[in-house]
Amino acid sequence: MDFGLFTTWNAVYEGGMVPWDPDYQGGRLLEADAYKQNFREIEHIEDAGWDYVWFGGGHFSTQGSMDPQSLMLSAVIANHTKNIKIGTSIHRPTLRLPGETLSPRALPHERYAFDNLQPEDPFQVAEQAAIIDQISEGRFIYGAGARTRGSAERREYFFEYLELLKQLWDEDRFSGFEGKYFKYPAFYESYMSIPKPVQKPMPMLLPVDSQESFVPMGEQGYRIAIGAGSSPHNLRGSAVLREDVQAYRKAWIDAGHEGEPSTVVRVPTLVADTQEKADRRVENLMDLARIYYAGRVGIGSTDAGSAGPDATEEVNLFGTPEEVVEKIHMFREAFTTDEIMFECNWTSSVPRDVIMETLKCLSEDVIPHFK
C-alpha cells in the first residue's frame, strides 16, 4: 500500500489555540511560524519515506488553511524534496457556467470567490502543472474538483476542462479544441507550444463529491479519491459509500480501461503510543470538532450536519498503532483501496506537537506493516 499526508498548510495562532477553542484569547495569526511548522511536517514524511503529500485548501479562509494556491505550493515543495510524490487534493479551478448561480452549500469565502474571481484559464493551468512536473522530475499528480454535486451540466463542463488539459499536455503542437464549453483554434505557427510534463500521461486524481459522479468517473477512467468519516464527500454514510465504490469499479471495467480501478481513501487520523494518551487526545479533538462544525452550520453550510463528528466516530484512524493497523486492513477490503490519505489535522484543531507525534507513530509503527 501507499500512504500520503493530506494537509491544507494549516494555520498557527499565538498561544497555540484555534479561534473556535473556548479558551482562545484572540491570538493573532502567525504566518511565518505556520510555514516553518508545515515545512517540518513535510521534512518528516520525506525523511521517513512516505509516498505522497496532498495539498488541499481554498481562497479567502485562513482560520484553518493557508493554502489558497495549491499549484504554487506544490512547486515550492517540489523544490524542497527529492523523493515524495506531490499532489493537489484539490486544485479547484474557478469554473462558471453562463447564468450559473452558486450552490446554497457554499460558505461565505466560497461565495466571495465565485462572485469575484475570474474563470480559470485552462492554458495557464496546463502550463503550471507541467512546470511542477518538470521541477519535481515527474513526481506531480494533478487533482482537481469543481463542486459538481447535483449538476450534470457542471460535471460535463468539468470533464471537458480536463479533456482540454490532457490534450494540451499530450500534443506536441496544439491542434485546436472544439467543445461545448471551450473553443480554441490551433496554434498559428510551428514554434508555438506550452511546457510539457515529464510524465506521459500526466497522472490525475479526482475527489468524488457526489453519488452521481462515481459511475461517470469510472466510465471516463479517472482514478478517484473518497472521503471516509466526516468528509463532505461522504454525506450518505460508509455503507452506501462502499456500494458507490463498487459501482465505480464496474463502470471502469465495463468501459474497458486498462489497469485495476482503485481508490484513495482520505481519513481523519490521530495516533498515540498509549491507549490513555490516544483516548484523551481524541476526546479533546472531538470536543473542538463539534464546535467547529457548529460554526460551519452557523455561517450557512448545509454539509456540516451530515458530515460532522458523528460520522467520524463511525469511521476514523484514531487510536494506538495496533488499532490503526487493524482499521487500515478494514479500509483496504471495504473500499478496494491501495492508498490511505492521512488527515492528521482534521478540522485544523489538532495541536501541532500532537500532529508530529501522530506522524512519528505512523512512520515507525503503522506504515511498516504494509510495506
mmCIF file of C-alpha atoms in Angstrom:
data_model
loop_
_atom_site.group_PDB
_atom_site.id
_atom_site.type_symbol
_atom_site.label_atom_id
_atom_site.label_comp_id
_atom_site.label_asym_id
_atom_site.label_seq_id
_atom_site.Cartn_x
_atom_site.Cartn_y
_atom_site.Cartn_z
ATOM 1 C CA MET A 1 0.000 0.000 0.000
ATOM 2 C CA ASP A 2 0.926 3.639 -0.419
ATOM 3 C CA PHE A 3 0.474 6.315 2.221
ATOM 4 C CA GLY A 4 0.190 10.082 1.985
ATOM 5 C CA LEU A 5 -0.346 13.119 4.169
ATOM 6 C CA PHE A 6 -3.309 15.378 3.445
ATOM 7 C CA THR A 7 -2.650 18.945 4.544
ATOM 8 C CA THR A 8 -4.182 22.340 3.938
ATOM 9 C CA TRP A 9 -0.969 24.063 5.122
ATOM 10 C CA ASN A 10 -2.626 24.729 8.425
ATOM 11 C CA ALA A 11 -2.508 28.000 10.315
ATOM 12 C CA VAL A 12 -0.762 28.651 13.629
ATOM 13 C CA TYR A 13 -2.120 31.169 16.157
ATOM 14 C CA GLU A 14 -0.477 32.979 19.020
ATOM 15 C CA GLY A 15 -0.986 30.915 22.159
ATOM 16 C CA GLY A 16 -1.304 27.688 20.161
ATOM 17 C CA MET A 17 -5.120 27.683 20.113
ATOM 18 C CA VAL A 18 -7.515 27.860 17.187
ATOM 19 C CA PRO A 19 -10.248 30.544 17.085
ATOM 20 C CA TRP A 20 -13.035 28.054 17.853
ATOM 21 C CA ASP A 21 -11.347 26.823 21.042
ATOM 22 C CA PRO A 22 -13.345 28.099 24.078
ATOM 23 C CA ASP A 23 -10.038 29.124 25.695
ATOM 24 C CA TYR A 24 -8.895 31.154 22.671
ATOM 25 C CA GLN A 25 -7.891 34.672 23.760
ATOM 26 C CA GLY A 26 -7.687 36.358 20.372
ATOM 27 C CA GLY A 27 -4.116 35.425 19.477
ATOM 28 C CA ARG A 28 -3.032 36.689 16.063
ATOM 29 C CA LEU A 29 -2.243 34.501 13.076
ATOM 30 C CA LEU A 30 1.481 33.665 12.958
ATOM 31 C CA GLU A 31 2.128 33.138 9.261
ATOM 32 C CA ALA A 32 5.902 32.720 9.459
ATOM 33 C CA ASP A 33 5.563 30.183 12.285
ATOM 34 C CA ALA A 34 2.939 28.301 10.300
ATOM 35 C CA TYR A 35 5.241 27.968 7.296
ATOM 36 C CA LYS A 36 8.071 26.676 9.475
ATOM 37 C CA GLN A 37 5.829 24.111 11.194
ATOM 38 C CA ASN A 38 4.301 22.895 7.943
ATOM 39 C CA PHE A 39 7.760 22.505 6.422
ATOM 40 C CA ARG A 40 8.766 20.394 9.452
ATOM 41 C CA GLU A 41 5.874 18.036 8.736
ATOM 42 C CA ILE A 42 6.875 17.736 5.073
ATOM 43 C CA GLU A 43 10.502 17.105 6.049
ATOM 44 C CA HIS A 44 9.412 14.343 8.413
ATOM 45 C CA ILE A 45 7.380 12.407 5.867
ATOM 46 C CA GLU A 46 10.058 12.888 3.190
ATOM 47 C CA ASP A 47 12.767 11.556 5.517
ATOM 48 C CA ALA A 48 10.524 8.702 6.701
ATOM 49 C CA GLY A 49 9.899 7.509 3.137
ATOM 50 C CA TRP A 50 6.187 8.272 2.783
ATOM 51 C CA ASP A 51 4.796 8.036 -0.727
ATOM 52 C CA TYR A 52 2.767 11.240 -1.158
ATOM 53 C CA VAL A 53 1.795 14.625 0.190
ATOM 54 C CA TRP A 54 -1.576 16.021 -0.879
ATOM 55 C CA PHE A 55 -2.406 19.740 -0.704
ATOM 56 C CA GLY A 56 -5.943 20.954 -0.156
ATOM 57 C CA GLY A 57 -7.157 24.462 0.602
ATOM 58 C CA GLY A 58 -9.175 27.322 -0.774
ATOM 59 C CA HIS A 59 -9.333 31.070 -1.201
ATOM 60 C CA PHE A 60 -10.016 33.663 1.488
ATOM 61 C CA SER A 61 -10.152 31.465 4.590
ATOM 62 C CA THR A 62 -7.118 31.412 6.891
ATOM 63 C CA GLN A 63 -8.768 30.056 10.048
ATOM 64 C CA GLY A 64 -7.659 26.538 9.235
ATOM 65 C CA SER A 65 -5.926 26.682 5.862
ATOM 66 C CA MET A 66 -3.156 28.845 4.493
ATOM 67 C CA ASP A 67 -3.162 27.283 1.021
ATOM 68 C CA PRO A 68 -5.155 29.362 -1.467
ATOM 69 C CA GLN A 69 -2.729 28.318 -4.241
ATOM 70 C CA SER A 70 -2.217 24.562 -4.225
ATOM 71 C CA LEU A 71 -0.334 24.592 -7.537
ATOM 72 C CA MET A 72 2.145 27.212 -6.360
ATOM 73 C CA LEU A 73 2.667 25.408 -3.061
ATOM 74 C CA SER A 74 3.242 22.141 -4.941
ATOM 75 C CA ALA A 75 6.006 23.828 -6.940
ATOM 76 C CA VAL A 76 7.647 25.102 -3.752
ATOM 77 C CA ILE A 77 7.555 21.652 -2.144
ATOM 78 C CA ALA A 78 8.866 20.060 -5.341
ATOM 79 C CA ASN A 79 11.951 22.223 -4.972
ATOM 80 C CA HIS A 80 12.371 21.250 -1.287
ATOM 81 C CA THR A 81 12.045 17.473 -1.688
ATOM 82 C CA LYS A 82 13.661 14.704 -3.708
ATOM 83 C CA ASN A 83 11.518 11.591 -3.409
ATOM 84 C CA ILE A 84 7.969 12.146 -2.207
ATOM 85 C CA LYS A 85 5.226 12.495 -4.801
ATOM 86 C CA ILE A 86 3.213 15.722 -4.670
ATOM 87 C CA GLY A 87 -0.468 16.078 -5.472
ATOM 88 C CA THR A 88 -3.228 18.663 -5.321
ATOM 89 C CA SER A 89 -6.281 17.420 -3.477
ATOM 90 C CA ILE A 90 -7.624 19.572 -4.682
ATOM 91 C CA HIS A 91 -6.942 22.345 -7.125
ATOM 92 C CA ARG A 92 -10.375 23.887 -7.546
ATOM 93 C CA PRO A 93 -10.409 25.804 -10.826
ATOM 94 C CA THR A 94 -12.824 28.715 -10.995
ATOM 95 C CA LEU A 95 -15.346 27.364 -13.495
ATOM 96 C CA ARG A 96 -18.556 29.255 -14.099
ATOM 97 C CA LEU A 97 -21.340 28.309 -16.484
ATOM 98 C CA PRO A 98 -23.269 31.128 -18.204
ATOM 99 C CA GLY A 99 -26.003 32.314 -15.845
ATOM 100 C CA GLU A 100 -24.893 29.901 -13.113
ATOM 101 C CA THR A 101 -25.790 30.641 -9.502
ATOM 102 C CA LEU A 102 -23.837 29.356 -6.545
ATOM 103 C CA SER A 103 -24.961 26.313 -4.577
ATOM 104 C CA PRO A 104 -26.593 27.070 -1.206
ATOM 105 C CA ARG A 105 -23.984 24.748 0.324
ATOM 106 C CA ALA A 106 -21.282 27.363 -0.320
ATOM 107 C CA LEU A 107 -19.665 29.107 2.623
ATOM 108 C CA PRO A 108 -19.066 32.887 2.632
ATOM 109 C CA HIS A 109 -15.442 32.660 1.445
ATOM 110 C CA GLU A 110 -16.508 30.299 -1.350
ATOM 111 C CA ARG A 111 -19.293 32.680 -2.337
ATOM 112 C CA TYR A 112 -16.862 35.604 -2.498
ATOM 113 C CA ALA A 113 -14.521 33.607 -4.750
ATOM 114 C CA PHE A 114 -17.393 32.613 -7.038
ATOM 115 C CA ASP A 115 -18.698 36.176 -7.287
ATOM 116 C CA ASN A 116 -15.373 37.943 -7.808
ATOM 117 C CA LEU A 117 -12.601 35.725 -9.199
ATOM 118 C CA GLN A 118 -12.108 35.408 -12.930
ATOM 119 C CA PRO A 119 -12.723 31.964 -14.512
ATOM 120 C CA GLU A 120 -9.653 29.731 -14.662
ATOM 121 C CA ASP A 121 -7.635 29.733 -17.887
ATOM 122 C CA PRO A 122 -7.031 26.076 -18.887
ATOM 123 C CA PHE A 123 -3.872 27.025 -20.789
ATOM 124 C CA GLN A 124 -2.314 28.588 -17.694
ATOM 125 C CA VAL A 125 -3.281 25.619 -15.522
ATOM 126 C CA ALA A 126 -1.753 23.215 -18.051
ATOM 127 C CA GLU A 127 1.452 25.279 -18.137
ATOM 128 C CA GLN A 128 1.713 25.489 -14.337
ATOM 129 C CA ALA A 129 1.116 21.763 -13.815
ATOM 130 C CA ALA A 130 3.682 20.868 -16.478
ATOM 131 C CA ILE A 131 6.293 23.126 -14.838
ATOM 132 C CA ILE A 132 5.662 21.488 -11.450
ATOM 133 C CA ASP A 133 6.149 18.071 -13.023
ATOM 134 C CA GLN A 134 9.424 19.231 -14.571
ATOM 135 C CA ILE A 135 10.713 20.768 -11.319
ATOM 136 C CA SER A 136 9.808 17.593 -9.400
ATOM 137 C CA GLU A 137 11.262 15.349 -12.123
ATOM 138 C CA GLY A 138 7.993 13.528 -12.650
ATOM 139 C CA ARG A 139 6.587 13.461 -9.103
ATOM 140 C CA PHE A 140 3.442 15.567 -9.592
ATOM 141 C CA ILE A 141 -0.187 14.388 -9.636
ATOM 142 C CA TYR A 142 -2.877 16.820 -10.713
ATOM 143 C CA GLY A 143 -6.011 16.547 -8.596
ATOM 144 C CA ALA A 144 -8.962 18.793 -9.360
ATOM 145 C CA GLY A 145 -12.565 19.252 -8.337
ATOM 146 C CA ALA A 146 -15.406 21.505 -9.401
ATOM 147 C CA ARG A 147 -18.334 21.070 -6.964
ATOM 148 C CA THR A 148 -20.414 19.111 -9.457
ATOM 149 C CA ARG A 149 -22.866 17.677 -6.934
ATOM 150 C CA GLY A 150 -26.419 17.948 -8.231
ATOM 151 C CA SER A 151 -25.480 19.327 -11.657
ATOM 152 C CA ALA A 152 -24.974 17.033 -14.633
ATOM 153 C CA GLU A 153 -24.174 20.087 -16.769
ATOM 154 C CA ARG A 154 -21.425 21.245 -14.435
ATOM 155 C CA ARG A 155 -19.958 17.719 -14.405
ATOM 156 C CA GLU A 156 -19.933 17.727 -18.215
ATOM 157 C CA TYR A 157 -18.261 21.157 -18.152
ATOM 158 C CA PHE A 158 -15.599 19.883 -15.720
ATOM 159 C CA PHE A 159 -14.869 16.768 -17.772
ATOM 160 C CA GLU A 160 -14.433 18.919 -20.872
ATOM 161 C CA TYR A 161 -11.978 21.132 -18.966
ATOM 162 C CA LEU A 162 -9.958 18.010 -18.062
ATOM 163 C CA GLU A 163 -10.000 16.753 -21.659
ATOM 164 C CA LEU A 164 -8.604 20.092 -22.802
ATOM 165 C CA LEU A 165 -5.800 19.881 -20.227
ATOM 166 C CA LYS A 166 -4.895 16.363 -21.370
ATOM 167 C CA GLN A 167 -4.764 17.458 -25.000
ATOM 168 C CA LEU A 168 -2.508 20.406 -24.142
ATOM 169 C CA TRP A 169 -0.108 18.104 -22.276
ATOM 170 C CA ASP A 170 -0.108 15.324 -24.862
ATOM 171 C CA GLU A 171 0.134 17.129 -28.220
ATOM 172 C CA ASP A 172 3.490 18.415 -29.431
ATOM 173 C CA ARG A 173 1.645 21.156 -31.265
ATOM 174 C CA PHE A 174 -1.833 22.104 -30.115
ATOM 175 C CA SER A 175 -4.304 21.218 -32.878
ATOM 176 C CA GLY A 176 -7.228 23.218 -31.515
ATOM 177 C CA PHE A 177 -10.193 22.301 -29.368
ATOM 178 C CA GLU A 178 -13.837 22.472 -30.325
ATOM 179 C CA GLY A 179 -16.021 21.562 -27.367
ATOM 180 C CA LYS A 180 -19.369 22.573 -25.987
ATOM 181 C CA TYR A 181 -17.879 24.921 -23.389
ATOM 182 C CA PHE A 182 -14.297 25.548 -24.559
ATOM 183 C CA LYS A 183 -13.276 26.572 -28.069
ATOM 184 C CA TYR A 184 -9.691 27.333 -29.065
ATOM 185 C CA PRO A 185 -8.067 27.485 -32.514
ATOM 186 C CA ALA A 186 -4.919 25.548 -33.315
ATOM 187 C CA PHE A 187 -1.596 27.271 -32.688
ATOM 188 C CA TYR A 188 -0.783 29.560 -35.602
ATOM 189 C CA GLU A 189 2.878 28.678 -36.092
ATOM 190 C CA SER A 190 5.079 25.630 -35.586
ATOM 191 C CA TYR A 191 7.227 27.348 -32.927
ATOM 192 C CA MET A 192 4.199 27.861 -30.645
ATOM 193 C CA SER A 193 3.945 25.473 -27.699
ATOM 194 C CA ILE A 194 3.448 25.185 -23.944
ATOM 195 C CA PRO A 195 5.652 23.414 -21.362
ATOM 196 C CA LYS A 196 5.213 19.647 -21.315
ATOM 197 C CA PRO A 197 5.201 17.382 -18.240
ATOM 198 C CA VAL A 198 7.776 14.666 -17.664
ATOM 199 C CA GLN A 199 5.082 12.036 -17.164
ATOM 200 C CA LYS A 200 3.059 10.886 -20.142
ATOM 201 C CA PRO A 201 0.230 10.804 -19.491
ATOM 202 C CA MET A 202 0.108 13.247 -16.608
ATOM 203 C CA PRO A 203 -1.437 11.335 -13.663
ATOM 204 C CA MET A 204 -4.693 12.675 -12.261
ATOM 205 C CA LEU A 205 -6.685 12.039 -9.090
ATOM 206 C CA LEU A 206 -10.248 13.298 -8.806
ATOM 207 C CA PRO A 207 -12.110 13.518 -5.485
ATOM 208 C CA VAL A 208 -15.680 12.308 -5.840
ATOM 209 C CA ASP A 209 -18.053 14.857 -4.342
ATOM 210 C CA SER A 210 -21.401 13.250 -5.140
ATOM 211 C CA GLN A 211 -23.052 9.886 -5.595
ATOM 212 C CA GLU A 212 -23.844 10.841 -9.193
ATOM 213 C CA SER A 213 -20.138 11.116 -10.036
ATOM 214 C CA PHE A 214 -18.958 7.569 -9.257
ATOM 215 C CA VAL A 215 -20.171 5.926 -12.459
ATOM 216 C CA PRO A 216 -19.090 8.784 -14.795
ATOM 217 C CA MET A 217 -15.631 8.789 -13.188
ATOM 218 C CA GLY A 218 -15.360 5.053 -13.831
ATOM 219 C CA GLU A 219 -16.590 5.418 -17.400
ATOM 220 C CA GLN A 220 -14.025 8.153 -18.046
ATOM 221 C CA GLY A 221 -11.222 6.090 -16.485
ATOM 222 C CA TYR A 222 -10.232 8.568 -13.777
ATOM 223 C CA ARG A 223 -8.590 7.454 -10.546
ATOM 224 C CA ILE A 224 -10.672 8.687 -7.612
ATOM 225 C CA ALA A 225 -10.286 9.787 -4.011
ATOM 226 C CA ILE A 226 -13.076 9.372 -1.498
ATOM 227 C CA GLY A 227 -13.546 10.810 1.959
ATOM 228 C CA ALA A 228 -14.334 8.400 4.762
ATOM 229 C CA GLY A 229 -15.675 9.510 8.114
ATOM 230 C CA SER A 230 -16.646 13.171 8.250
ATOM 231 C CA SER A 231 -15.661 14.272 4.769
ATOM 232 C CA PRO A 232 -18.284 16.346 2.919
ATOM 233 C CA HIS A 233 -17.706 13.832 0.113
ATOM 234 C CA ASN A 234 -19.358 11.188 2.308
ATOM 235 C CA LEU A 235 -22.791 12.522 3.169
ATOM 236 C CA ARG A 236 -24.647 9.231 2.892
ATOM 237 C CA GLY A 237 -22.683 7.048 5.272
ATOM 238 C CA SER A 238 -19.964 4.485 4.809
ATOM 239 C CA ALA A 239 -22.228 1.569 3.837
ATOM 240 C CA VAL A 240 -23.582 3.470 0.827
ATOM 241 C CA LEU A 241 -20.102 4.736 0.040
ATOM 242 C CA ARG A 242 -18.870 1.145 -0.294
ATOM 243 C CA GLU A 243 -21.684 0.470 -2.777
ATOM 244 C CA ASP A 244 -20.686 3.582 -4.737
ATOM 245 C CA VAL A 245 -17.090 2.346 -4.974
ATOM 246 C CA GLN A 246 -18.305 -0.956 -6.409
ATOM 247 C CA ALA A 247 -20.397 0.944 -8.965
ATOM 248 C CA TYR A 248 -17.296 2.943 -9.939
ATOM 249 C CA ARG A 249 -15.253 -0.239 -10.355
ATOM 250 C CA LYS A 250 -17.923 -1.851 -12.526
ATOM 251 C CA ALA A 251 -18.158 1.247 -14.744
ATOM 252 C CA TRP A 252 -14.367 1.289 -15.175
ATOM 253 C CA ILE A 253 -14.238 -2.390 -16.131
ATOM 254 C CA ASP A 254 -17.283 -2.184 -18.427
ATOM 255 C CA ALA A 255 -15.673 0.756 -20.263
ATOM 256 C CA GLY A 256 -12.618 -1.399 -20.997
ATOM 257 C CA HIS A 257 -9.978 0.742 -19.299
ATOM 258 C CA GLU A 258 -6.586 -0.791 -18.659
ATOM 259 C CA GLY A 259 -5.367 -1.482 -15.156
ATOM 260 C CA GLU A 260 -7.158 -2.077 -11.888
ATOM 261 C CA PRO A 261 -9.674 0.522 -10.661
ATOM 262 C CA SER A 262 -8.669 1.575 -7.175
ATOM 263 C CA THR A 263 -9.451 4.337 -4.740
ATOM 264 C CA VAL A 264 -7.552 6.637 -2.421
ATOM 265 C CA VAL A 265 -9.268 6.993 0.955
ATOM 266 C CA ARG A 266 -8.840 10.165 2.993
ATOM 267 C CA VAL A 267 -9.402 9.526 6.705
ATOM 268 C CA PRO A 268 -9.192 11.644 9.885
ATOM 269 C CA THR A 269 -6.131 10.312 11.746
ATOM 270 C CA LEU A 270 -4.733 10.650 15.265
ATOM 271 C CA VAL A 271 -2.314 8.078 16.687
ATOM 272 C CA ALA A 272 -0.629 7.896 20.106
ATOM 273 C CA ASP A 273 1.712 5.371 21.640
ATOM 274 C CA THR A 274 -0.567 4.541 24.612
ATOM 275 C CA GLN A 275 -4.286 3.920 24.895
ATOM 276 C CA GLU A 276 -4.713 6.526 27.623
ATOM 277 C CA LYS A 277 -2.987 9.209 25.576
ATOM 278 C CA ALA A 278 -4.931 8.318 22.431
ATOM 279 C CA ASP A 279 -8.309 8.374 24.221
ATOM 280 C CA ARG A 280 -7.612 11.732 25.866
ATOM 281 C CA ARG A 281 -6.421 13.381 22.685
ATOM 282 C CA VAL A 282 -9.317 12.036 20.638
ATOM 283 C CA GLU A 283 -11.804 13.285 23.240
ATOM 284 C CA ASN A 284 -10.252 16.764 23.115
ATOM 285 C CA LEU A 285 -10.307 16.735 19.319
ATOM 286 C CA MET A 286 -13.939 15.651 19.137
ATOM 287 C CA ASP A 287 -14.951 18.452 21.528
ATOM 288 C CA LEU A 288 -13.280 21.045 19.296
ATOM 289 C CA ALA A 289 -14.626 19.415 16.140
ATOM 290 C CA ARG A 290 -18.211 19.732 17.397
ATOM 291 C CA ILE A 291 -17.678 23.451 17.949
ATOM 292 C CA TYR A 292 -16.026 23.749 14.536
ATOM 293 C CA TYR A 293 -18.909 22.074 12.727
ATOM 294 C CA ALA A 294 -21.500 24.030 14.686
ATOM 295 C CA GLY A 295 -19.751 27.162 13.404
ATOM 296 C CA ARG A 296 -19.994 25.905 9.824
ATOM 297 C CA VAL A 297 -23.720 25.417 10.241
ATOM 298 C CA GLY A 298 -23.943 28.919 11.694
ATOM 299 C CA ILE A 299 -22.477 30.508 8.552
ATOM 300 C CA GLY A 300 -24.658 28.562 6.168
ATOM 301 C CA SER A 301 -23.055 25.187 5.450
ATOM 302 C CA THR A 302 -25.614 22.522 4.580
ATOM 303 C CA ASP A 303 -22.898 19.825 4.515
ATOM 304 C CA ALA A 304 -21.847 20.114 8.112
ATOM 305 C CA GLY A 305 -24.727 18.319 9.761
ATOM 306 C CA SER A 306 -24.357 15.054 7.865
ATOM 307 C CA ALA A 307 -20.570 15.220 7.592
ATOM 308 C CA GLY A 308 -19.707 16.047 11.160
ATOM 309 C CA PRO A 309 -18.203 14.391 14.227
ATOM 310 C CA ASP A 310 -20.872 11.691 14.472
ATOM 311 C CA ALA A 311 -19.759 10.337 11.092
ATOM 312 C CA THR A 312 -16.122 10.472 12.168
ATOM 313 C CA GLU A 313 -16.886 8.457 15.289
ATOM 314 C CA GLU A 314 -18.019 5.710 12.913
ATOM 315 C CA VAL A 315 -15.030 5.795 10.535
ATOM 316 C CA ASN A 316 -11.597 7.076 11.564
ATOM 317 C CA LEU A 317 -7.984 6.167 12.156
ATOM 318 C CA PHE A 318 -7.896 7.155 15.816
ATOM 319 C CA GLY A 319 -6.117 5.104 18.460
ATOM 320 C CA THR A 320 -2.911 3.243 19.131
ATOM 321 C CA PRO A 321 -0.714 1.975 16.290
ATOM 322 C CA GLU A 322 -2.133 -1.530 16.746
ATOM 323 C CA GLU A 323 -5.706 -0.255 16.424
ATOM 324 C CA VAL A 324 -4.880 1.831 13.372
ATOM 325 C CA VAL A 325 -3.175 -1.076 11.596
ATOM 326 C CA GLU A 326 -6.324 -3.150 12.074
ATOM 327 C CA LYS A 327 -8.538 -0.333 10.770
ATOM 328 C CA ILE A 328 -6.377 0.088 7.652
ATOM 329 C CA HIS A 329 -6.855 -3.599 6.866
ATOM 330 C CA MET A 330 -10.614 -2.958 7.070
ATOM 331 C CA PHE A 331 -10.434 0.082 4.763
ATOM 332 C CA ARG A 332 -8.340 -1.879 2.288
ATOM 333 C CA GLU A 333 -11.021 -4.526 1.970
ATOM 334 C CA ALA A 334 -14.118 -2.333 2.254
ATOM 335 C CA PHE A 335 -13.116 0.349 -0.259
ATOM 336 C CA THR A 336 -10.751 -1.626 -2.530
ATOM 337 C CA THR A 337 -8.083 0.931 -1.770
ATOM 338 C CA ASP A 338 -4.355 0.836 -2.387
ATOM 339 C CA GLU A 339 -3.637 4.173 -0.716
ATOM 340 C CA ILE A 340 -4.577 5.915 2.515
ATOM 341 C CA MET A 341 -4.501 9.703 2.740
ATOM 342 C CA PHE A 342 -3.923 10.512 6.433
ATOM 343 C CA GLU A 343 -5.719 13.697 7.522
ATOM 344 C CA CYS A 344 -3.672 14.350 10.664
ATOM 345 C CA ASN A 345 -5.127 17.779 11.366
ATOM 346 C CA TRP A 346 -8.808 17.074 10.915
ATOM 347 C CA THR A 347 -10.851 20.284 11.326
ATOM 348 C CA SER A 348 -7.498 22.083 11.810
ATOM 349 C CA SER A 349 -7.996 21.524 15.553
ATOM 350 C CA VAL A 350 -5.062 19.268 16.429
ATOM 351 C CA PRO A 351 -2.135 20.803 18.381
ATOM 352 C CA ARG A 352 0.987 20.805 16.265
ATOM 353 C CA ASP A 353 3.025 18.721 18.717
ATOM 354 C CA VAL A 354 0.270 16.094 18.585
ATOM 355 C CA ILE A 355 0.437 16.100 14.786
ATOM 356 C CA MET A 356 4.171 15.458 14.915
ATOM 357 C CA GLU A 357 3.658 12.583 17.355
ATOM 358 C CA THR A 358 0.992 11.114 15.064
ATOM 359 C CA LEU A 359 3.383 11.315 12.095
ATOM 360 C CA LYS A 360 6.093 9.607 14.128
ATOM 361 C CA CYS A 361 3.763 6.769 15.208
ATOM 362 C CA LEU A 362 2.578 6.269 11.643
ATOM 363 C CA SER A 363 6.126 6.250 10.275
ATOM 364 C CA GLU A 364 7.565 3.846 12.857
ATOM 365 C CA ASP A 365 4.691 1.630 13.958
ATOM 366 C CA VAL A 366 1.966 1.636 11.271
ATOM 367 C CA ILE A 367 3.268 2.071 7.706
ATOM 368 C CA PRO A 368 5.995 -0.639 8.027
ATOM 369 C CA HIS A 369 3.213 -3.249 8.430
ATOM 370 C CA PHE A 370 2.133 -2.595 4.841
ATOM 371 C CA LYS A 371 5.495 -2.252 3.089
#
